[in-house]
Coordinates of C-alpha atoms in Angstrom, one line a residue:
Chain L
M45 CA -0.1 0.0 0.0
T46 CA 2.7 2.5 1.0
L47 CA 5.2 0.8 -1.1
H48 CA 6.6 3.9 -3.1
K49 CA 5.7 6.7 -0.8
H50 CA 8.4 5.9 1.7
W51 CA 11.3 4.8 -0.5
K52 CA 13.4 7.7 0.7
G53 CA 12.8 6.9 4.2
I54 CA 13.5 3.3 3.7
A55 CA 16.9 4.0 2.0
L56 CA 17.8 6.6 4.7
F57 CA 17.1 4.2 7.4
L58 CA 19.0 1.3 6.0
L59 CA 22.0 3.3 5.1
P60 CA 24.0 3.3 8.4
V61 CA 23.4 -0.3 9.1
G62 CA 24.1 -1.2 5.5
V63 CA 27.3 0.7 5.3
M64 CA 28.5 -0.8 8.5
Y65 CA 27.5 -4.4 7.4
V66 CA 29.2 -4.0 4.0
T67 CA 32.3 -2.6 5.6
F68 CA 32.7 -5.1 8.4
F69 CA 31.2 -8.3 7.1
I70 CA 31.1 -8.4 3.2
Y71 CA 34.2 -6.5 2.3
P72 CA 36.3 -8.4 5.0
L73 CA 35.1 -11.7 3.8
G74 CA 36.1 -10.8 0.2
Y75 CA 39.4 -9.3 1.4
V76 CA 40.4 -12.6 3.3
F77 CA 39.9 -14.7 0.2
V78 CA 41.6 -12.3 -2.2
V79 CA 44.6 -11.8 0.0
S80 CA 45.0 -15.5 0.8
L81 CA 46.1 -16.0 -2.9
T82 CA 48.8 -13.3 -2.7
D83 CA 52.2 -12.9 -0.9
F84 CA 51.1 -9.5 0.7
R85 CA 53.2 -8.5 3.7
G86 CA 51.5 -5.2 4.6
F87 CA 53.4 -2.8 2.2
G88 CA 54.6 -2.7 -1.3
S89 CA 53.1 -4.8 -4.1
M90 CA 50.9 -7.8 -3.9
E91 CA 52.2 -10.8 -6.1
F92 CA 49.5 -13.4 -7.0
V93 CA 50.8 -16.8 -5.8
G94 CA 47.8 -19.0 -6.4
L95 CA 47.3 -21.6 -3.8
A96 CA 50.9 -21.5 -2.5
N97 CA 49.7 -20.2 0.9
F98 CA 47.3 -23.1 1.3
R99 CA 49.9 -25.7 0.3
R100 CA 52.4 -24.2 2.7
I101 CA 50.0 -24.0 5.7
F102 CA 48.8 -27.6 5.2
E103 CA 52.4 -28.8 5.5
M104 CA 52.9 -26.9 8.8
T105 CA 52.6 -29.1 12.0
N106 CA 51.0 -26.2 14.1
F107 CA 48.4 -25.7 11.4
Q108 CA 47.6 -29.5 11.4
F109 CA 47.2 -29.6 15.1
G110 CA 45.2 -26.3 15.0
L111 CA 42.8 -27.6 12.3
R112 CA 42.4 -31.0 14.3
N113 CA 41.8 -29.1 17.6
N114 CA 39.3 -26.7 16.1
L115 CA 37.3 -29.7 14.8
I116 CA 37.5 -31.4 18.3
W117 CA 36.3 -28.1 19.9
A118 CA 33.4 -27.7 17.4
L119 CA 32.4 -31.4 18.0
S120 CA 32.8 -31.3 21.8
L121 CA 30.7 -28.2 22.1
G122 CA 28.3 -29.2 19.3
F123 CA 27.5 -32.7 20.7
G124 CA 28.9 -32.9 24.2
Q125 CA 27.9 -29.4 25.6
V126 CA 24.6 -29.4 23.9
A127 CA 23.8 -33.0 25.2
L128 CA 24.6 -31.9 28.7
A129 CA 22.5 -28.9 28.4
A130 CA 19.7 -30.9 26.9
V131 CA 19.6 -33.2 29.9
V132 CA 19.4 -30.3 32.4
A133 CA 16.9 -28.6 30.2
M134 CA 14.7 -31.7 30.3
I135 CA 14.9 -31.9 34.1
L136 CA 14.2 -28.1 34.6
A137 CA 11.3 -28.2 32.1
R138 CA 9.4 -30.4 34.6
K139 CA 9.6 -27.4 37.1
P140 CA 11.3 -29.1 40.1
P141 CA 11.6 -27.0 43.2
F142 CA 14.0 -24.0 42.7
W143 CA 14.0 -24.4 38.9
R144 CA 13.9 -20.7 38.3
F145 CA 16.9 -20.2 40.7
L146 CA 18.8 -23.0 39.0
R147 CA 18.0 -21.7 35.6
T148 CA 19.4 -18.2 36.6
A149 CA 22.5 -19.7 38.5
Y150 CA 23.4 -22.0 35.6
F151 CA 23.6 -19.0 33.2
L152 CA 25.6 -16.8 35.4
P153 CA 29.1 -17.8 34.1
N154 CA 28.0 -16.9 30.6
V155 CA 27.9 -13.3 31.4
I156 CA 31.3 -13.3 32.9
S157 CA 34.2 -12.7 30.4
Q158 CA 36.0 -15.6 29.0
V159 CA 39.2 -13.9 30.2
A160 CA 38.1 -13.9 33.8
I161 CA 36.8 -17.4 33.6
A162 CA 40.1 -18.5 32.0
M163 CA 42.1 -16.9 34.9
L164 CA 39.7 -18.6 37.4
W165 CA 40.5 -22.0 35.8
Y166 CA 44.1 -21.2 35.8
T167 CA 43.9 -20.9 39.6
I168 CA 42.1 -24.4 39.5
Y169 CA 44.6 -26.2 37.1
R170 CA 47.9 -24.7 38.2
E171 CA 50.5 -27.1 39.6
N172 CA 51.2 -25.4 42.9
F173 CA 48.4 -24.0 45.0
G174 CA 45.9 -25.1 42.4
L175 CA 42.4 -25.9 43.6
L176 CA 42.4 -29.4 41.8
N177 CA 45.9 -30.5 42.9
T178 CA 45.4 -29.2 46.4
A179 CA 42.1 -31.2 46.7
L180 CA 43.6 -34.3 45.3
R181 CA 46.5 -34.2 47.7
A182 CA 44.1 -33.5 50.6
I183 CA 42.3 -36.8 50.0
G184 CA 45.5 -38.7 49.6
L185 CA 45.5 -38.9 45.7
D186 CA 49.0 -37.3 45.4
H187 CA 49.9 -39.5 42.5
L188 CA 47.0 -38.0 40.4
A189 CA 48.1 -34.5 40.9
L190 CA 49.9 -33.1 37.8
N191 CA 50.6 -30.1 35.7
W192 CA 47.2 -30.2 33.9
L193 CA 47.8 -27.5 31.5
G194 CA 51.5 -28.4 30.8
N195 CA 50.9 -32.2 30.1
L196 CA 50.7 -33.4 26.6
S197 CA 47.6 -35.6 27.1
T198 CA 45.6 -33.5 29.5
A199 CA 46.1 -29.8 28.2
L200 CA 43.4 -30.0 25.5
P201 CA 40.8 -31.7 27.5
A202 CA 41.5 -29.4 30.5
V203 CA 41.0 -26.3 28.3
I204 CA 37.9 -27.6 26.6
L205 CA 36.4 -28.7 29.8
Q206 CA 36.4 -25.2 31.4
Q207 CA 34.2 -24.1 28.7
L208 CA 32.2 -27.2 28.1
L209 CA 30.8 -27.5 31.7
Y210 CA 29.2 -24.0 31.3
I211 CA 26.0 -25.2 29.7
G212 CA 23.9 -22.2 30.6
Y213 CA 23.6 -20.5 27.2
F214 CA 22.3 -23.7 25.4
M215 CA 20.4 -24.9 28.4
I216 CA 18.3 -21.7 28.3
I217 CA 17.7 -22.1 24.5
L218 CA 16.7 -25.8 24.9
L219 CA 14.6 -25.2 27.8
A220 CA 12.5 -22.7 25.8
G221 CA 12.1 -25.4 23.3
V222 CA 11.1 -28.2 25.8
M223 CA 8.7 -25.8 27.7
S224 CA 6.9 -25.0 24.4
I225 CA 5.9 -28.7 23.9
P226 CA 2.1 -29.0 24.8
R227 CA 1.6 -30.5 28.3
S228 CA -1.3 -32.6 27.0
L229 CA 1.2 -34.9 25.0
Y230 CA 2.9 -35.8 28.3
E231 CA -0.4 -36.3 30.1
S232 CA -1.7 -38.7 27.6
A233 CA 1.6 -40.6 27.5
E234 CA 1.3 -40.9 31.2
I235 CA -2.1 -42.3 31.0
D236 CA -0.8 -44.9 28.5
G237 CA 1.7 -45.9 31.1
A238 CA 4.9 -44.2 29.8
N239 CA 7.3 -43.5 32.5
V240 CA 9.3 -40.3 32.7
F241 CA 12.3 -41.7 30.8
Q242 CA 10.2 -42.9 28.0
Q243 CA 8.3 -39.6 27.8
E244 CA 11.6 -37.8 27.4
V245 CA 12.9 -40.1 24.7
F246 CA 9.8 -40.5 22.6
I247 CA 8.2 -37.1 23.1
T248 CA 10.7 -34.4 24.1
I249 CA 13.7 -35.4 21.9
P250 CA 11.8 -35.5 18.7
M251 CA 9.9 -32.4 19.5
V252 CA 12.9 -30.3 20.2
K253 CA 15.0 -31.5 17.4
S254 CA 14.8 -28.3 15.4
I255 CA 15.8 -26.2 18.3
A256 CA 18.6 -28.6 19.2
V257 CA 19.9 -28.3 15.7
V258 CA 20.1 -24.5 16.1
A259 CA 21.8 -25.0 19.5
M260 CA 24.3 -27.4 17.9
T261 CA 25.0 -25.0 15.1
L262 CA 25.7 -22.2 17.5
A263 CA 27.8 -24.5 19.7
M264 CA 29.9 -25.4 16.7
A265 CA 30.3 -21.9 15.6
F266 CA 31.6 -21.0 19.1
G267 CA 34.0 -24.0 18.8
I268 CA 35.4 -22.8 15.5
R269 CA 35.9 -19.3 16.8
H270 CA 37.4 -20.3 20.1
F271 CA 40.3 -18.2 21.2
E272 CA 40.5 -16.6 24.6
A273 CA 41.0 -19.5 27.0
T274 CA 43.6 -21.2 24.9
F275 CA 45.5 -17.9 24.3
L276 CA 45.5 -17.2 28.0
L277 CA 46.0 -20.7 29.5
T278 CA 48.4 -22.4 27.1
G279 CA 49.1 -20.2 24.2
G280 CA 48.6 -23.2 22.0
G281 CA 51.3 -25.4 23.8
P282 CA 52.6 -27.6 25.0
A283 CA 54.1 -28.7 21.7
N284 CA 51.0 -27.4 19.7
R285 CA 48.6 -29.9 21.6
T286 CA 46.0 -27.0 22.3
M287 CA 46.9 -24.9 19.2
T288 CA 43.8 -23.5 17.4
L289 CA 43.6 -21.7 14.0
G290 CA 42.7 -18.5 15.8
I291 CA 46.0 -18.5 17.7
L292 CA 47.9 -19.3 14.6
L293 CA 46.2 -16.6 12.7
H294 CA 47.0 -14.0 15.4
R295 CA 50.7 -15.2 15.3
N296 CA 51.0 -14.9 11.5
L297 CA 49.3 -11.5 11.6
H298 CA 51.9 -10.3 14.0
A299 CA 54.6 -11.6 11.9
A300 CA 53.0 -9.6 9.0
N301 CA 52.5 -12.8 7.0
Y302 CA 49.3 -11.5 5.6
G303 CA 49.0 -14.0 2.8
R304 CA 49.4 -16.8 5.1
A305 CA 47.2 -15.3 7.8
S306 CA 44.5 -14.8 5.2
A307 CA 44.7 -18.5 4.1
I308 CA 44.2 -19.5 7.7
S309 CA 41.2 -17.2 8.0
A310 CA 39.8 -18.7 4.6
V311 CA 40.3 -22.2 6.1
L312 CA 38.5 -21.3 9.4
I313 CA 35.6 -19.8 7.4
I314 CA 35.3 -22.7 4.9
V315 CA 35.7 -25.4 7.6
G316 CA 33.1 -23.6 9.8
A317 CA 30.6 -23.4 7.0
L318 CA 31.2 -27.1 6.1
I319 CA 30.9 -28.6 9.5
I320 CA 27.7 -26.5 10.3
G321 CA 26.2 -27.2 7.0
L322 CA 26.9 -30.9 7.1
T323 CA 25.4 -31.2 10.7
R324 CA 22.3 -29.4 9.8
H325 CA 22.0 -31.5 6.5
L326 CA 22.4 -34.8 8.2
L327 CA 20.1 -34.0 11.3
T328 CA 17.4 -32.4 9.3
T329 CA 17.3 -35.1 6.6
R330 CA 16.8 -37.7 9.1
S331 CA 14.0 -35.8 10.9
A332 CA 12.3 -35.3 7.5
I333 CA 12.3 -39.1 7.0
E334 CA 10.8 -39.6 10.4
D335 CA 8.1 -37.1 9.7
V336 CA 7.1 -39.1 6.7
K337 CA 7.1 -42.4 8.7
Q338 CA 4.7 -40.7 11.2
Chain T
M261 CA -10.1 -48.7 52.7
S262 CA -7.3 -51.2 52.5
G263 CA -9.4 -53.4 50.3
H264 CA -9.8 -50.4 48.0
V265 CA -6.0 -49.9 47.7
T266 CA -5.3 -53.6 47.0
A267 CA -7.8 -53.5 44.2
M268 CA -5.6 -51.1 42.3
N269 CA -2.7 -52.3 40.1
P270 CA 0.8 -51.6 41.3
R271 CA 1.3 -48.5 39.1
E272 CA -1.9 -46.9 40.4
R273 CA -0.8 -47.6 43.9
A274 CA 2.6 -46.0 43.2
L275 CA 0.9 -42.9 41.9
L276 CA -1.3 -42.6 44.9
A277 CA 1.6 -42.9 47.4
G278 CA 3.5 -40.1 45.6
R279 CA 5.3 -42.5 43.2
R280 CA 7.7 -44.0 45.7
T281 CA 8.6 -47.1 43.5
P282 CA 12.3 -47.9 43.6
Q283 CA 12.8 -46.6 40.1
A284 CA 11.0 -43.4 41.0
V285 CA 13.3 -42.9 44.0
L286 CA 16.4 -43.8 41.8
A287 CA 15.2 -41.2 39.1
K288 CA 14.7 -38.6 41.7
A289 CA 18.3 -39.1 43.1
A290 CA 19.8 -39.0 39.6
K291 CA 17.8 -35.9 38.8
W292 CA 19.0 -34.0 41.8
S293 CA 22.6 -35.3 41.5
V294 CA 22.7 -33.9 38.0
L295 CA 21.3 -30.5 39.2
A296 CA 23.6 -30.3 42.1
L297 CA 26.7 -31.2 40.0
F298 CA 26.1 -28.4 37.6
L299 CA 25.3 -26.0 40.4
I300 CA 28.7 -26.9 42.0
V301 CA 30.6 -26.6 38.7
T302 CA 29.0 -23.2 38.1
L303 CA 29.2 -21.5 41.4
F304 CA 31.9 -23.3 43.5
P305 CA 34.9 -22.0 41.5
L306 CA 33.6 -18.4 41.8
L307 CA 32.9 -18.7 45.5
W308 CA 36.2 -20.3 46.1
L309 CA 37.9 -17.3 44.3
L310 CA 35.8 -14.9 46.4
L311 CA 36.9 -16.7 49.6
Q312 CA 40.5 -16.5 48.7
T313 CA 40.3 -12.6 48.5
F314 CA 39.6 -12.4 52.2
K315 CA 42.7 -14.3 53.1
T316 CA 46.3 -13.0 53.5
N317 CA 48.6 -14.2 50.8
A318 CA 50.5 -16.4 53.4
E319 CA 47.2 -18.0 54.5
F320 CA 46.4 -18.8 50.9
V321 CA 49.9 -20.4 50.2
M322 CA 49.6 -22.4 53.4
N323 CA 46.3 -24.0 52.5
P324 CA 44.2 -23.0 49.4
L325 CA 41.3 -25.1 50.7
A326 CA 41.0 -23.5 54.2
L327 CA 38.3 -20.9 55.1
P328 CA 39.6 -17.4 55.6
S329 CA 40.4 -16.6 59.3
G330 CA 39.1 -13.1 59.0
F331 CA 38.3 -10.4 56.5
Y332 CA 41.5 -9.1 55.1
Y333 CA 40.4 -6.3 52.9
Q334 CA 43.9 -5.1 52.1
N335 CA 43.7 -7.3 49.1
Y336 CA 41.2 -5.0 47.5
L337 CA 43.2 -1.9 48.2
D338 CA 46.2 -3.7 46.6
A339 CA 44.1 -4.8 43.7
V340 CA 42.9 -1.1 42.9
R341 CA 46.5 0.3 43.4
I342 CA 48.5 -2.3 41.5
S343 CA 46.2 -2.9 38.5
G344 CA 45.1 0.6 37.6
L345 CA 41.7 -0.7 37.7
P346 CA 39.9 2.8 37.6
R347 CA 41.3 3.6 34.2
L348 CA 40.5 0.1 33.0
L349 CA 37.0 0.4 34.2
M350 CA 36.4 3.8 32.8
N351 CA 37.6 2.7 29.3
S352 CA 35.4 -0.3 29.4
V353 CA 32.3 1.7 30.5
I354 CA 33.0 4.2 27.6
V355 CA 33.5 1.6 24.9
S356 CA 30.5 -0.5 26.0
S357 CA 28.1 2.3 26.6
A358 CA 29.0 3.9 23.3
S359 CA 28.9 0.7 21.4
T360 CA 25.5 -0.1 22.9
A361 CA 23.9 3.3 22.1
I362 CA 25.2 3.5 18.5
N363 CA 24.3 -0.2 17.8
M364 CA 20.7 0.4 19.1
L365 CA 20.2 3.4 17.1
I366 CA 21.3 2.1 13.7
C367 CA 19.9 -1.4 14.2
S368 CA 16.5 -0.2 15.5
M369 CA 16.2 2.0 12.4
G370 CA 17.1 -1.0 10.1
A371 CA 14.8 -3.3 12.2
F372 CA 11.9 -0.8 11.9
V373 CA 12.2 -0.9 8.1
F374 CA 12.4 -4.7 8.1
A375 CA 9.5 -5.3 10.5
R376 CA 7.2 -2.5 9.4
E377 CA 7.7 -1.9 5.6
K378 CA 7.6 -4.2 2.7
F379 CA 9.9 -3.7 -0.4
K380 CA 11.6 -5.6 -3.0
G381 CA 14.6 -7.7 -1.9
Q382 CA 13.8 -7.2 1.7
Q383 CA 13.9 -11.0 2.6
L384 CA 17.3 -11.4 0.9
I385 CA 18.8 -8.4 2.9
V386 CA 17.5 -9.7 6.2
T387 CA 18.8 -13.2 5.4
I388 CA 22.2 -11.8 4.6
I389 CA 22.4 -9.8 7.7
L390 CA 21.2 -12.5 10.0
A391 CA 23.7 -15.1 8.5
G392 CA 26.4 -12.8 10.0
V393 CA 25.7 -14.5 13.3
L394 CA 27.5 -17.6 11.9
V395 CA 30.7 -15.7 10.6
P396 CA 33.7 -16.7 12.6
I397 CA 34.6 -13.1 13.6
I398 CA 38.1 -13.9 14.7
A399 CA 38.8 -15.0 11.1
L400 CA 38.4 -11.3 10.1
M401 CA 41.3 -10.1 12.3
L402 CA 43.4 -9.0 9.4
P403 CA 40.8 -7.0 7.5
Y404 CA 39.6 -5.2 10.7
Y405 CA 43.1 -4.5 11.6
R406 CA 43.7 -2.9 8.1
I407 CA 40.4 -1.0 8.1
I408 CA 40.9 0.5 11.6
R409 CA 44.4 1.5 10.7
G410 CA 43.3 2.9 7.4
L411 CA 40.7 5.1 9.1
G412 CA 43.4 6.4 11.5
L413 CA 41.6 4.8 14.4
F414 CA 44.2 2.3 15.8
D415 CA 44.8 2.4 19.4
S416 CA 41.7 4.5 20.1
L417 CA 38.5 3.7 21.9
A418 CA 36.5 5.0 18.9
G419 CA 38.1 2.3 16.6
L420 CA 37.1 -0.3 19.2
T421 CA 33.6 1.1 19.5
L422 CA 33.1 1.1 15.7
V423 CA 34.1 -2.6 15.6
Y424 CA 31.8 -3.6 18.4
V425 CA 29.0 -1.7 16.8
A426 CA 29.4 -3.7 13.6
I427 CA 30.0 -7.2 15.1
N428 CA 26.6 -6.9 16.9
I429 CA 24.5 -5.8 14.0
P430 CA 23.3 -9.4 13.2
I431 CA 22.1 -10.2 16.7
S432 CA 20.6 -6.9 17.3
T433 CA 18.8 -6.8 14.1
F434 CA 17.4 -10.2 14.7
L435 CA 16.2 -9.4 18.3
L436 CA 14.8 -6.0 17.4
Q437 CA 12.9 -6.8 14.2
G438 CA 11.4 -9.9 15.9
F439 CA 10.1 -7.6 18.7
M440 CA 8.9 -4.9 16.4
K441 CA 6.9 -7.4 14.3
S442 CA 5.0 -8.2 17.4
I443 CA 3.6 -4.7 17.9
P444 CA 0.1 -4.4 16.5
F445 CA -0.2 -2.4 13.3
E446 CA -3.3 -0.5 14.6
M447 CA -1.0 1.6 16.8
E448 CA 0.8 2.8 13.8
E449 CA -2.2 3.4 11.6
A450 CA -3.7 5.6 14.2
G451 CA -0.5 7.6 14.2
V452 CA -0.6 7.9 10.4
I453 CA -4.1 9.2 10.5
D454 CA -3.0 11.8 13.0
G455 CA -0.3 12.9 10.4
C456 CA 2.8 11.1 11.5
N457 CA 5.6 11.1 8.8
F458 CA 8.0 8.2 8.4
W459 CA 10.5 9.4 11.0
Q460 CA 7.6 10.1 13.5
R461 CA 6.2 6.7 13.1
Y462 CA 9.7 5.3 14.1
W463 CA 10.6 7.8 16.8
L464 CA 7.2 8.5 18.4
I465 CA 5.3 5.2 17.9
V466 CA 7.4 2.1 17.3
L467 CA 10.5 3.0 19.2
P468 CA 8.7 3.7 22.6
L469 CA 6.7 0.5 22.1
S470 CA 10.0 -1.5 21.6
K471 CA 11.5 -0.5 24.9
L472 CA 11.6 -4.2 26.2
G473 CA 13.2 -5.3 23.0
I474 CA 15.8 -2.5 23.1
V475 CA 16.7 -3.5 26.7
T476 CA 17.1 -7.1 25.7
A477 CA 19.2 -6.4 22.6
G478 CA 21.1 -3.7 24.4
T479 CA 22.0 -6.0 27.3
F480 CA 23.5 -8.5 24.8
V481 CA 25.5 -5.7 23.0
F482 CA 26.7 -4.2 26.3
L483 CA 27.8 -7.5 27.8
F484 CA 29.6 -8.5 24.6
S485 CA 31.4 -5.3 24.4
W486 CA 32.3 -5.4 28.1
N487 CA 33.7 -8.9 27.8
E488 CA 35.3 -8.8 24.4
F489 CA 39.0 -9.6 24.3
V490 CA 40.4 -10.5 20.9
Y491 CA 39.8 -7.2 19.1
A492 CA 40.8 -5.2 22.1
L493 CA 44.0 -7.1 22.1
L494 CA 44.4 -6.5 18.3
L495 CA 43.2 -2.9 17.9
T496 CA 44.7 -1.1 21.0
A497 CA 48.4 -0.9 22.1
S498 CA 48.8 1.7 24.9
F499 CA 47.7 1.8 28.6
T500 CA 45.4 4.7 28.0
T501 CA 43.1 2.7 25.7
R502 CA 43.4 -0.6 27.6
T503 CA 40.0 -2.1 28.5
L504 CA 39.2 -4.2 31.5
Q505 CA 39.7 -7.6 29.8
L506 CA 43.2 -6.7 28.6
G507 CA 44.0 -5.5 32.0
I508 CA 43.0 -8.8 33.6
R509 CA 45.6 -10.6 31.3
D510 CA 48.3 -8.4 32.6
F511 CA 47.4 -9.1 36.3
Q512 CA 49.8 -12.2 36.4
G513 CA 52.7 -10.1 35.6
Q514 CA 51.6 -7.1 37.9
F515 CA 50.9 -9.0 41.0
F516 CA 53.6 -11.7 40.5
T517 CA 53.2 -13.8 43.7
N518 CA 50.7 -11.7 45.4
Y519 CA 47.9 -14.2 44.6
T520 CA 45.2 -13.0 46.9
G521 CA 45.7 -9.5 45.6
M522 CA 45.3 -10.8 42.0
Y523 CA 42.1 -12.7 43.0
A524 CA 40.7 -9.6 44.4
A525 CA 41.3 -7.7 41.2
I526 CA 39.7 -10.5 39.2
T527 CA 36.7 -10.5 41.6
L528 CA 36.4 -6.7 41.1
S529 CA 36.4 -7.2 37.4
I530 CA 33.7 -9.7 37.5
I531 CA 31.4 -7.7 39.7
P532 CA 30.0 -5.3 37.0
S533 CA 28.9 -8.3 34.8
V534 CA 27.2 -9.9 37.8
I535 CA 25.4 -6.7 38.6
V536 CA 24.1 -6.2 35.0
Y537 CA 23.1 -9.9 35.2
V538 CA 21.2 -9.5 38.4
F539 CA 19.2 -6.6 37.0
F540 CA 18.7 -7.9 33.5
H541 CA 18.6 -11.7 33.7
E542 CA 14.9 -11.8 32.8
R543 CA 15.8 -9.9 29.6
I544 CA 18.7 -12.0 28.7
I545 CA 16.7 -15.2 29.3
S546 CA 13.7 -13.9 27.3
G547 CA 16.0 -12.7 24.5
L548 CA 17.5 -16.3 24.1
T549 CA 14.1 -17.8 24.6
S550 CA 12.5 -15.8 21.8
G551 CA 15.5 -16.4 19.6
A552 CA 15.2 -20.1 20.1
L553 CA 11.4 -20.2 19.4
K554 CA 11.6 -18.1 16.3
T555 CA 13.9 -20.3 14.3

């Protein structure tokens, strides 16, 4: 109705957000892919080098570890963290006593900066005066106390765990989904003799699938873009065992290896898109088949 | 009476007795174990940190698990003196407030157009903007660095603010346009009849009705900007532009072996986020909830 009358207003209102979005999303994405094909070092001329940067980084040990660890991060958060969050969401959706308090409490760490959380976990994991080792020694398990962040086999699990256990963000998202399921479905299942466990498996899980896929997508995106805790706790060590592409990108940027840094960015973006796209594809296809069966 | 009870099958009897079958008891124990475990994981480290700040450093080194013997507030005085906390706090307040205000202004204008007008290509533009949520922002370190340097804004709070405004465009647009869509059109039509122009429809009618949506989206932007680390690290260099999160990273070097002093500084750095959460947790939860249900 008012289609043409307001075109000036519409254009004017979209201008600021449009300029910002093009400058900080579209142009940078293009920039990264173009520069990844050059030997740019920040000044002077740019020479086109084809896929040389990509060939080079895939040969680098720290990149191989980084890529592997980013995948581990994405899968741990996408499946592990979301699964834990789903269990808690299913419990809270039945509104046990104090459920509102619990919901608020579980989310609290998510508003605290990752930097502060990482510092907190440093005080837990550190070898001397660390909370974990002190507690282990106090109960006589001295032999289990070790340098959690410096050990080759425990460093990565330790860093992932300090983020994975804070389920609040995904718990809230999933709780919203579970609570939107009509109560009548559970009531009729109860009358049919289904116990709580069966109700969760056969009603809740299929009904929240689409929201769970959203949560998993976000969790994987968080895993791909992980930076802070690793940067502060281990810096990618020991011996690259906790290396991530973000840390490597930051290093190459500081060394003014702009071509190589951009190639790492490009891999980060492509791998992120692939893993998210693949998960969504696999999970939604299966649910479509189930829908047909029903 | 007893005859009546025995006439029921075991399941009905269990229901009547408050479901005290062995399985039900087990399920209940499992349920509360899970809830308690996550409560401990969530709160215990924070409480432990808080308790250490009341100890002297010697007390802490002797036994990190013991309760404080008194209230040793000197740690907090040390924390403020050694870390330069007031400056860090001020920089963070400036950047976070400015980012939130500017982001809310430009995104509410965009969201108003997306939610209340129809035009060609609208759906495509909205989809492109919302897809920004999934872009791994850290992959854009190099272009952001080059853009901010190119604008002459390197090592300035303005440069950092500009980046935070931009990064939050997708999430704010998503929350605000969703909220604005839920406002009845009748309100706006009445305004149009009274002679409101395009700007007045936005400023006098839709924006005041979107207060709750603005608070929700604004809380997300503020907390993001307050807690952001990567771009603060990349785009600033001097102490005068250092934000709180960068400051925390330096605590280790500043406090050296004064552990309890450092813990006090970390505690002080966490307090503002907790205060925001205490006041706005309803908004945060509703923002995440509406986000989940709309997708």
